[in-house]
Coordinates of C-alpha atoms in Angstrom, one line a residue:
M1 CA 25.7 -5.9 -6.7
N2 CA 23.7 -9.0 -5.9
H3 CA 20.0 -9.1 -5.4
P4 CA 18.0 -11.8 -3.4
I5 CA 15.4 -13.4 -5.7
S6 CA 13.2 -16.5 -5.8
I7 CA 11.7 -18.4 -8.7
F8 CA 8.9 -20.9 -9.3
I9 CA 7.9 -22.8 -12.4
L10 CA 4.2 -23.9 -12.2
D11 CA 3.0 -26.8 -14.2
V12 CA -0.4 -28.4 -14.3
S13 CA -1.2 -32.1 -13.8
N14 CA -3.3 -33.8 -16.5
S15 CA -3.4 -30.7 -18.6
S16 CA -3.4 -32.6 -21.9
S17 CA -7.1 -33.3 -21.5
A18 CA -8.7 -32.0 -24.7
E19 CA -11.8 -30.6 -23.1
M20 CA -9.9 -28.6 -20.5
G21 CA -7.2 -27.0 -22.7
E22 CA -8.7 -23.7 -23.5
E23 CA -10.3 -23.3 -20.0
L24 CA -7.0 -24.0 -18.3
T25 CA -5.2 -21.6 -20.6
N26 CA -7.6 -18.8 -19.7
Y27 CA -7.4 -19.6 -16.0
L28 CA -3.6 -19.4 -16.1
D29 CA -3.8 -16.0 -17.9
E30 CA -6.1 -14.9 -15.1
L31 CA -3.7 -16.2 -12.5
V32 CA -0.8 -14.2 -14.1
N33 CA -2.9 -11.1 -13.8
S34 CA -3.7 -11.9 -10.1
I35 CA 0.0 -12.4 -9.3
T36 CA 0.8 -9.1 -10.9
V37 CA -1.7 -7.4 -8.7
W38 CA -0.6 -9.1 -5.5
T39 CA 3.0 -8.1 -6.1
K40 CA 2.5 -4.6 -7.5
E41 CA 3.8 -2.8 -4.4
F42 CA 6.8 -5.1 -3.7
G43 CA 9.3 -4.3 -6.4
H44 CA 9.5 -5.4 -10.0
C45 CA 8.7 -9.1 -10.7
K46 CA 8.6 -11.2 -13.8
V47 CA 5.6 -13.5 -14.4
K48 CA 4.8 -15.2 -17.7
H49 CA 2.3 -17.8 -18.9
R50 CA 4.0 -19.9 -21.5
A51 CA 4.1 -23.3 -23.1
G52 CA 0.3 -23.8 -22.7
D53 CA 0.2 -25.0 -19.1
E54 CA 3.2 -23.3 -17.4
I55 CA 3.8 -20.2 -15.5
I56 CA 7.3 -18.9 -14.6
F57 CA 7.7 -16.4 -11.8
A58 CA 10.7 -14.5 -10.6
G59 CA 10.5 -11.9 -7.8
Y60 CA 12.7 -10.2 -5.2
G61 CA 13.0 -12.0 -1.8
Y62 CA 14.0 -15.5 -0.9
S63 CA 10.5 -16.5 0.3
T64 CA 8.4 -14.6 -2.3
A65 CA 8.0 -17.5 -4.8
Y66 CA 7.1 -20.0 -2.1
I67 CA 4.5 -17.7 -0.5
I68 CA 2.8 -17.0 -3.8
A69 CA 3.0 -20.7 -4.8
F70 CA 1.4 -21.8 -1.4
F71 CA -1.5 -19.4 -1.7
I72 CA -2.1 -20.4 -5.4
S73 CA -2.2 -24.1 -4.3
R74 CA -4.9 -23.3 -1.7
V75 CA -7.2 -21.4 -4.0
W76 CA -6.6 -23.3 -7.2
K77 CA -9.9 -23.9 -9.0
Y78 CA -9.4 -27.3 -10.7
R79 CA -8.9 -30.2 -8.3
D80 CA -8.5 -32.8 -11.1
H81 CA -5.7 -30.7 -12.6
T82 CA -3.6 -29.7 -9.7
P83 CA -0.6 -27.4 -10.0
Y84 CA 2.9 -28.3 -8.9
F85 CA 5.9 -26.0 -8.4
G86 CA 9.6 -26.3 -9.0
L87 CA 11.2 -23.7 -6.8
S88 CA 14.6 -22.1 -6.2
F89 CA 16.0 -19.1 -4.4
G90 CA 19.4 -17.3 -4.3
D91 CA 21.2 -14.4 -5.7
S92 CA 21.2 -12.5 -9.0
D93 CA 23.8 -10.0 -10.2
K94 CA 21.2 -8.4 -12.4
E95 CA 18.0 -6.5 -11.4
L96 CA 14.9 -8.2 -12.6
E97 CA 13.9 -5.1 -14.5
E98 CA 16.9 -5.8 -16.8
V99 CA 16.0 -9.4 -17.7
D100 CA 13.8 -11.0 -20.3
I101 CA 12.3 -14.0 -18.4
E102 CA 11.8 -15.9 -21.7
K103 CA 15.5 -15.7 -22.6
W104 CA 17.3 -15.3 -19.2
I105 CA 19.9 -17.9 -18.6
H106 CA 20.6 -18.2 -14.9
P107 CA 21.4 -21.1 -12.6
L108 CA 18.3 -20.4 -10.5
I109 CA 16.1 -20.8 -13.6
K110 CA 17.8 -24.1 -14.3
Q111 CA 17.3 -25.2 -10.7
A112 CA 13.6 -24.4 -10.7
R113 CA 13.2 -26.2 -14.1
Y114 CA 15.1 -29.2 -12.8
A115 CA 12.9 -29.4 -9.7
N116 CA 9.8 -29.2 -11.9
D117 CA 11.1 -32.0 -14.1
L118 CA 11.8 -34.2 -11.1
L119 CA 8.2 -33.6 -9.9
K120 CA 6.8 -34.8 -13.2
K121 CA 8.5 -38.1 -12.8
E122 CA 7.0 -38.8 -9.3
Q123 CA 3.9 -41.1 -9.1
V124 CA 2.8 -39.4 -5.9
R125 CA 3.6 -35.9 -6.8
P126 CA 4.4 -33.3 -4.1
L127 CA 3.0 -29.8 -4.6
F128 CA 6.4 -28.2 -4.1
K129 CA 10.1 -29.0 -4.6
F130 CA 13.1 -26.8 -4.1
E131 CA 16.3 -27.4 -6.0
L132 CA 19.2 -25.5 -4.6
D133 CA 22.4 -27.3 -5.5
Q134 CA 22.4 -29.0 -8.9
F135 CA 23.4 -26.1 -11.1
Y136 CA 24.8 -23.5 -8.7
Q137 CA 28.4 -23.2 -9.7
K138 CA 29.2 -19.7 -8.6
I139 CA 31.0 -19.4 -5.3
S140 CA 28.9 -17.2 -3.0
P141 CA 30.1 -15.2 0.0
F142 CA 26.9 -16.1 1.9
P143 CA 27.6 -18.8 4.5
Y144 CA 24.5 -20.9 3.9
N145 CA 25.7 -21.8 0.5
Q146 CA 28.2 -24.3 1.8
F147 CA 25.3 -26.3 3.2
R148 CA 23.0 -26.0 0.3
N149 CA 22.5 -29.7 -0.3
E150 CA 21.7 -30.5 3.3
F151 CA 19.3 -27.5 3.5
E152 CA 17.6 -28.7 0.3
V153 CA 16.9 -32.2 1.8
L154 CA 15.5 -30.7 5.0
I155 CA 13.2 -28.2 3.3
N156 CA 11.9 -30.8 0.8
S157 CA 11.2 -33.2 3.7
L158 CA 9.1 -30.6 5.5
L159 CA 7.2 -29.9 2.3
R160 CA 6.4 -33.6 1.9
V161 CA 5.1 -33.8 5.5
Q162 CA 3.0 -30.7 4.7
M163 CA 1.6 -32.3 1.5
T164 CA 0.7 -35.5 3.4
M165 CA -1.4 -33.5 5.9
L166 CA -3.0 -31.5 3.1
K167 CA -4.0 -34.6 1.2
E168 CA -5.6 -36.2 4.3
Q169 CA -8.0 -33.3 4.7
T170 CA -11.7 -33.8 3.9
P171 CA -13.3 -31.3 1.5
I172 CA -14.8 -29.3 4.4
Q173 CA -11.5 -29.4 6.4
E174 CA -9.7 -28.1 3.3
Q175 CA -12.3 -25.3 2.9
V176 CA -12.0 -24.3 6.5
F177 CA -8.2 -24.3 6.2
T178 CA -8.2 -22.2 3.0
Y179 CA -10.6 -19.6 4.4
F180 CA -8.7 -19.4 7.7
L181 CA -5.5 -18.9 5.7
I182 CA -7.1 -15.9 4.1
L183 CA -9.3 -14.5 6.9
Q184 CA -7.0 -15.4 9.8
Q185 CA -9.9 -15.8 12.2
Q186 CA -12.1 -18.9 12.9
K187 CA -15.0 -16.7 13.8
A188 CA -14.8 -15.0 10.4
V189 CA -14.7 -18.5 8.8
A190 CA -17.7 -19.6 10.8
K191 CA -19.7 -16.6 9.7
L192 CA -18.8 -17.0 6.1
L193 CA -19.7 -20.7 6.0
E194 CA -22.7 -20.2 8.2
K195 CA -21.6 -22.7 10.8
T196 CA -21.0 -22.5 14.5
A197 CA -17.6 -21.6 15.9
P198 CA -17.1 -25.0 17.6
T199 CA -17.9 -26.8 14.3
I200 CA -15.2 -24.7 12.5
S201 CA -12.8 -25.3 15.4
S202 CA -13.3 -29.1 15.1
H203 CA -12.7 -29.1 11.3
Y204 CA -9.6 -26.9 11.8
K205 CA -8.1 -29.2 14.4
K206 CA -9.0 -32.5 12.7
G207 CA -7.6 -31.2 9.4
K208 CA -4.3 -30.4 11.1
S209 CA -4.6 -26.8 9.9
E210 CA -2.4 -25.5 12.7
E211 CA 0.4 -27.9 11.8
I212 CA 0.2 -27.2 8.1
I213 CA 0.4 -23.4 8.7
K214 CA 3.3 -23.9 11.1
V215 CA 5.3 -25.6 8.3
F216 CA 4.5 -22.8 6.0
T217 CA 5.3 -20.0 8.4
E218 CA 8.5 -21.6 9.6
L219 CA 9.8 -22.1 6.1
V220 CA 9.0 -18.5 5.3
T221 CA 10.8 -17.4 8.5
I222 CA 13.9 -19.4 7.7
L223 CA 14.1 -18.1 4.1
D224 CA 13.6 -14.5 5.4
S225 CA 16.3 -15.0 8.0
L226 CA 18.8 -16.2 5.4
Q227 CA 18.0 -13.2 3.3
E228 CA 18.2 -10.7 6.2
K229 CA 21.6 -12.1 7.3
S230 CA 22.9 -12.2 3.8
Y231 CA 21.8 -8.7 2.8
N232 CA 21.2 -6.9 6.1
Q233 CA 17.7 -6.0 5.0
K234 CA 14.3 -6.9 6.3
A235 CA 12.2 -9.2 4.1
N236 CA 8.7 -8.0 3.1
S237 CA 7.0 -11.4 3.4
E238 CA 4.4 -10.2 5.9
S239 CA 3.3 -7.3 3.8
L240 CA 3.2 -9.6 0.7
M241 CA 0.9 -12.0 2.5
E242 CA -1.3 -9.2 3.6
S243 CA -1.6 -8.0 0.0
I244 CA -2.5 -11.5 -1.2
R245 CA -5.1 -11.9 1.5
H246 CA -6.6 -8.5 0.8
H247 CA -7.0 -9.3 -2.9
L248 CA -8.3 -12.8 -2.3
K249 CA -10.9 -11.4 0.1
I250 CA -12.1 -9.1 -2.7
N251 CA -12.1 -11.6 -5.5
H252 CA -11.8 -15.3 -4.4
M253 CA -14.2 -15.1 -1.5
K254 CA -17.0 -13.9 -3.8
Q255 CA -16.8 -17.1 -5.9

């Protein structure tokens, strides 16, 4: 029996800085704990901090890894040491409960690793990159697999557009966007930042927040649709996002 899963490998830019080594290590340990809490109610997942500045995550659901990666990228603490994510999704003939993520040999792990390695080589490094085709040799009964390469190009193109818009945000536009992503209401953001609703609306629009969120939600919708058609089961992405938002309100918003 196959199971829908997704994987990310998170790496950190400029992590070799001597003065930041221990602090980044502690931060990544905290992040692993946060991910564990976010996903506690959504089936078993594997998340491990390893190799000093790397986190590997595997969870059930085609969109799960991207959702978690996107929220991490928005609340990440160190702007001079930004994270980047190699991602993959697909099908596993093993349940995640059965695998040792440190030793598991699977095409999806190789694909996420390959995507991460490609990101390392880019001078202008995107936040996210999916790799869906390079190592996937198994013939799958699911129809989308015959168009994996084309789908990979399209999804990564959307992610580059999203990254460009994010990089063009001013600090206040970025803050407004992040808080809106968590709170889901401009009025709540205005109250939190002690600014007027029109001011928040202006920052939201000028920062292209709506367009950025649209790319995010449409990619999640597409991944969920692929999963639902392949497995005839509803994805739990909305509940996962609510869980992440709930815990971020409790913890991140206090910082």
